[in-house]
CSV table of C-alpha atoms in Angstrom, one decimal:
chain,number,residue,atom,x,y,z
A,630,MET,CA,11.2,20.5,-6.7
A,631,THR,CA,11.6,19.1,-3.2
A,632,SER,CA,7.8,18.8,-2.9
A,633,THR,CA,7.6,17.0,-6.2
A,634,ARG,CA,10.3,14.5,-5.2
A,635,THR,CA,8.6,13.9,-1.9
A,636,ALA,CA,5.2,13.3,-3.5
A,637,ALA,CA,6.9,10.8,-5.8
A,638,ALA,CA,8.5,9.1,-2.8
A,639,LEU,CA,5.1,8.8,-1.1
A,640,ARG,CA,3.7,7.0,-4.2
A,641,ARG,CA,6.6,4.7,-4.2
A,642,LEU,CA,6.2,4.1,-0.4
A,643,THR,CA,2.7,2.9,-0.8
A,644,LEU,CA,3.5,0.8,-3.9
A,645,THR,CA,7.0,-0.4,-3.1
A,646,PHE,CA,7.7,-1.4,0.5
A,647,VAL,CA,11.1,-3.0,-0.1
A,648,LEU,CA,14.6,-3.6,1.4
A,649,THR,CA,17.9,-4.5,-0.4
A,650,LEU,CA,19.1,-8.1,-0.2
A,651,GLY,CA,21.7,-9.1,2.3
A,652,ALA,CA,23.4,-12.2,3.7
A,653,LEU,CA,20.6,-14.0,5.5
A,654,ALA,CA,20.4,-17.1,7.7
A,655,ALA,CA,16.8,-18.3,8.1
A,656,ALA,CA,16.2,-19.8,11.5
A,657,ARG,CA,12.7,-21.0,10.8
A,658,THR,CA,11.0,-22.8,7.9
A,659,HIS,CA,9.0,-21.1,5.2
A,660,ALA,CA,5.7,-22.6,6.4
A,661,SER,CA,6.4,-21.5,9.9
A,662,ALA,CA,7.4,-18.0,8.9
A,663,THR,CA,4.3,-17.6,6.8
A,664,SER,CA,2.1,-18.8,9.7
A,665,ASP,CA,3.9,-16.3,12.1
A,666,VAL,CA,3.3,-13.3,9.8
A,667,GLU,CA,-0.3,-14.3,9.2
A,668,ARG,CA,-0.9,-14.9,12.9
A,669,ASN,CA,0.5,-11.4,13.8
A,670,LEU,CA,-1.8,-9.8,11.3
A,671,THR,CA,-4.9,-11.9,11.8
A,672,GLY,CA,-7.5,-10.3,14.1
A,673,LEU,CA,-6.2,-6.9,13.2
A,674,SER,CA,-9.4,-5.1,12.2
A,675,SER,CA,-8.0,-1.6,12.8
A,676,TRP,CA,-4.7,-0.1,13.9
A,677,SER,CA,-3.1,3.3,14.5
A,678,ALA,CA,0.5,4.4,15.2
A,679,ASP,CA,2.9,7.3,15.0
A,680,PHE,CA,5.6,6.8,12.3
A,681,ALA,CA,9.0,8.1,11.5
A,682,GLN,CA,10.3,7.6,8.0
A,683,THR,CA,13.7,8.1,6.4
A,684,ILE,CA,14.7,7.6,2.7
A,685,GLU,CA,18.3,6.9,1.9
A,686,ASP,CA,20.2,6.4,-1.3
A,687,GLY,CA,22.2,3.2,-2.0
A,688,GLN,CA,25.2,4.6,-0.2
A,689,GLY,CA,23.5,5.4,3.1
A,690,LYS,CA,23.0,9.1,2.6
A,691,VAL,CA,19.7,10.3,4.0
A,692,LEU,CA,17.7,12.0,1.3
A,693,ARG,CA,14.5,12.8,3.1
A,694,SER,CA,13.0,12.4,6.6
A,695,ALA,CA,9.3,12.6,7.5
A,696,SER,CA,6.9,11.8,10.3
A,697,GLY,CA,3.2,11.6,10.9
A,698,LYS,CA,0.3,9.3,11.9
A,699,PHE,CA,-0.9,6.1,10.3
A,700,TYR,CA,-4.4,4.7,10.5
A,701,LEU,CA,-5.7,1.3,9.2
A,702,GLN,CA,-9.2,0.0,8.9
A,703,ARG,CA,-9.4,-3.5,7.3
A,704,PRO,CA,-10.3,-4.4,4.7
A,705,GLY,CA,-8.7,-2.0,2.3
A,706,LYS,CA,-8.8,1.3,4.1
A,707,PHE,CA,-5.7,3.2,5.4
A,708,ARG,CA,-4.4,6.7,5.9
A,709,TRP,CA,-0.9,8.1,6.1
A,710,ASP,CA,-1.0,11.6,7.5
A,711,TYR,CA,2.4,13.3,6.9
A,712,ALA,CA,2.9,16.2,9.3
A,713,GLU,CA,6.6,16.9,8.8
A,714,PRO,CA,8.4,18.3,6.9
A,715,SER,CA,5.2,19.2,4.9
A,716,GLN,CA,1.5,18.2,5.0
A,717,GLN,CA,0.8,15.3,2.6
A,718,LEU,CA,-1.7,12.5,2.6
A,719,VAL,CA,-1.9,9.0,1.2
A,720,LEU,CA,-5.4,7.6,1.7
A,721,GLY,CA,-7.1,4.4,0.6
A,722,ASP,CA,-10.9,4.4,0.8
A,723,GLY,CA,-11.5,0.8,-0.2
A,724,LYS,CA,-11.9,1.6,-3.9
A,725,GLU,CA,-9.3,4.3,-4.7
A,726,ILE,CA,-6.0,5.5,-3.4
A,727,TRP,CA,-5.5,9.3,-3.1
A,728,PHE,CA,-2.1,11.1,-3.0
A,729,TYR,CA,-2.5,14.7,-1.8
A,730,ASP,CA,0.2,17.3,-1.6
A,731,LYS,CA,-1.1,20.5,0.2
A,732,ASP,CA,1.9,22.6,-0.9
A,733,LEU,CA,1.6,21.6,-4.6
A,734,GLN,CA,-2.2,21.8,-4.5
A,735,GLN,CA,-2.3,18.6,-6.3
A,736,ALA,CA,-4.1,15.2,-5.8
A,737,ASN,CA,-3.5,12.0,-7.7
A,738,VAL,CA,-6.0,9.2,-7.6
A,739,ARG,CA,-5.7,5.6,-8.7
A,740,SER,CA,-7.8,2.4,-8.6
A,741,MET,CA,-7.1,0.5,-5.5
A,742,ASP,CA,-7.3,-2.9,-7.2
A,743,ALA,CA,-4.7,-2.0,-9.7
A,744,THR,CA,-2.5,-0.2,-7.2
A,745,LEU,CA,-2.5,-2.8,-4.5
A,746,ALA,CA,-2.1,-5.9,-6.7
A,747,SER,CA,1.2,-7.7,-5.7
A,748,THR,CA,2.5,-4.9,-3.6
A,749,PRO,CA,3.5,-4.8,0.1
A,750,ALA,CA,0.4,-2.7,0.8
A,751,VAL,CA,-1.5,-6.1,0.7
A,752,LEU,CA,0.2,-6.9,4.0
A,753,LEU,CA,-1.7,-4.3,5.9
A,754,SER,CA,-4.8,-3.7,3.8
A,755,GLY,CA,-6.3,-7.2,4.4
A,756,THR,CA,-7.4,-7.3,0.8
A,757,GLY,CA,-5.3,-10.3,-0.4
A,758,SER,CA,-3.6,-13.5,0.7
A,759,ILE,CA,-0.1,-12.9,1.9
A,760,ALA,CA,0.9,-16.5,1.1
A,761,GLU,CA,-0.3,-16.2,-2.4
A,762,GLN,CA,1.5,-12.9,-3.1
A,763,PHE,CA,4.8,-13.4,-1.3
A,764,ASP,CA,7.5,-16.0,-0.5
A,765,ILE,CA,8.1,-15.5,3.2
A,766,LYS,CA,11.2,-16.5,5.2
A,767,ALA,CA,12.2,-15.8,8.8
A,768,LEU,CA,15.4,-13.8,9.6
A,769,PRO,CA,17.5,-13.8,12.8
A,770,ASP,CA,16.1,-11.7,15.6
A,771,GLU,CA,17.7,-8.3,15.8
A,772,GLY,CA,17.1,-5.3,18.0
A,773,GLY,CA,14.5,-7.1,20.1
A,774,LEU,CA,12.4,-7.7,17.0
A,775,ARG,CA,11.5,-10.8,15.1
A,776,TRP,CA,12.2,-10.2,11.4
A,777,TYR,CA,10.7,-11.6,8.3
A,778,GLN,CA,11.6,-11.2,4.6
A,779,LEU,CA,8.9,-11.2,1.9
A,780,VAL,CA,9.7,-11.6,-1.8
A,781,PRO,CA,7.0,-11.0,-4.4
A,782,LYS,CA,6.0,-14.0,-6.4
A,783,HIS,CA,5.0,-11.9,-9.4
A,784,PRO,CA,7.8,-10.4,-11.5
A,785,ASP,CA,5.8,-7.4,-12.7
A,786,THR,CA,6.2,-5.5,-9.4
A,787,ASP,CA,8.1,-2.3,-8.7
A,788,PHE,CA,10.0,-3.7,-5.8
A,789,GLN,CA,12.4,-6.5,-4.8
A,790,LEU,CA,11.4,-7.4,-1.2
A,791,VAL,CA,10.3,-6.1,2.1
A,792,ARG,CA,11.4,-6.8,5.7
A,793,ILE,CA,9.1,-6.4,8.6
A,794,GLY,CA,9.8,-6.5,12.3
A,795,PHE,CA,7.4,-7.5,15.1
A,796,ASP,CA,8.0,-7.0,18.8
A,797,LYS,CA,7.6,-9.7,21.5
A,798,ASP,CA,3.9,-9.0,21.6
A,799,GLY,CA,3.5,-9.5,17.8
A,800,GLU,CA,3.0,-5.7,17.2
A,801,LEU,CA,4.3,-4.3,14.0
A,802,ALA,CA,7.3,-2.1,15.0
A,803,SER,CA,9.5,-1.5,11.9
A,804,MET,CA,9.7,-1.9,8.1
A,805,PHE,CA,12.8,-1.6,5.9
A,806,LEU,CA,12.1,-1.0,2.2
A,807,ALA,CA,14.1,-0.5,-1.0
A,808,ASP,CA,12.9,0.4,-4.4
A,809,LYS,CA,14.4,-0.4,-7.8
A,810,LEU,CA,16.0,3.0,-7.8
A,811,ASN,CA,18.2,1.7,-4.9
A,812,GLN,CA,16.5,4.0,-2.5
A,813,ILE,CA,16.0,2.5,1.0
A,814,THR,CA,13.1,3.5,3.2
A,815,GLN,CA,12.9,2.8,6.9
A,816,LEU,CA,9.7,3.1,8.8
A,817,THR,CA,9.5,3.0,12.6
A,818,PHE,CA,6.2,2.7,14.4
A,819,THR,CA,5.6,4.0,17.9
A,820,HIS,CA,2.5,4.3,20.2
A,821,PRO,CA,0.6,1.6,18.4
A,822,VAL,CA,-3.1,1.1,19.3
A,823,LYS,CA,-4.6,-2.2,18.2
A,824,ASN,CA,-8.2,-2.3,17.1
A,825,PRO,CA,-9.2,1.3,18.0
A,826,LYS,CA,-12.6,2.6,17.0
A,827,LEU,CA,-11.9,4.9,14.0
A,828,ILE,CA,-14.4,7.3,12.6
A,829,PRO,CA,-15.4,6.7,8.9
A,830,ASP,CA,-14.4,10.2,7.9
A,831,LEU,CA,-10.7,9.3,8.4
A,832,PHE,CA,-10.9,7.2,5.2
A,833,THR,CA,-12.7,9.7,2.9
A,834,PHE,CA,-11.1,12.4,0.8
A,835,SER,CA,-12.7,15.2,-1.2
A,836,PRO,CA,-10.2,17.5,-3.0
A,837,PRO,CA,-10.3,21.0,-1.7
A,838,PRO,CA,-11.5,23.7,-4.1
A,839,GLY,CA,-8.7,24.7,-6.6
A,840,VAL,CA,-6.8,21.4,-6.2
A,841,ASP,CA,-5.6,19.9,-9.5
A,842,VAL,CA,-6.8,16.3,-9.7
A,843,ILE,CA,-4.8,13.8,-11.8
A,844,GLY,CA,-6.0,10.3,-12.7
A,845,ARG,CA,-9.7,10.8,-12.9
A,846,ASP,CA,-12.1,12.5,-15.3
A,847,THR,CA,-13.5,15.7,-13.9
A,848,LYS,CA,-17.2,15.4,-13.2
């Protein structure tokens, strides 16, 4: 049951990078905030970092913790390798997104176009315009990071908003997310490497023999 809940959380993580609303005082204009976010992400052709993730309920109780490695190859390719507490994978190959749970021996695949549309994954994938998908506003600096809030412009999304934090060098350092089930996800990135040379095999996935594949007709 725990693996099932964790797999569902992985799907929500990719589709619903969100954080609950709070009392905010924007220090910079909308246009400036949008330019800041786009500037920090422009020129990012590839990226890798270690990550730590926690998921809390609406009362601050930690439901799950996880950690692993994240890889990005723009446009449209990414890989979340979960090492702890169990081996799981979320992979976008440019056309499809795979969710693989080794313990469950199950893989779920979806069309990337349908999955990424109007979701925070657009921020990193490089497949869409940030300004067209989100209303962006700057938040007060906190913890040595410059924070921005992004609210989706389209109502048919699974999330409310996302907050992202950049360090003084413009490196993505943290994301706070909250889904419509009132679960809050925090991601902290460490040991980032900007524009590394990544091998193509990182962004391909073939289900191992015996794995149950959901979401695509068996060939």
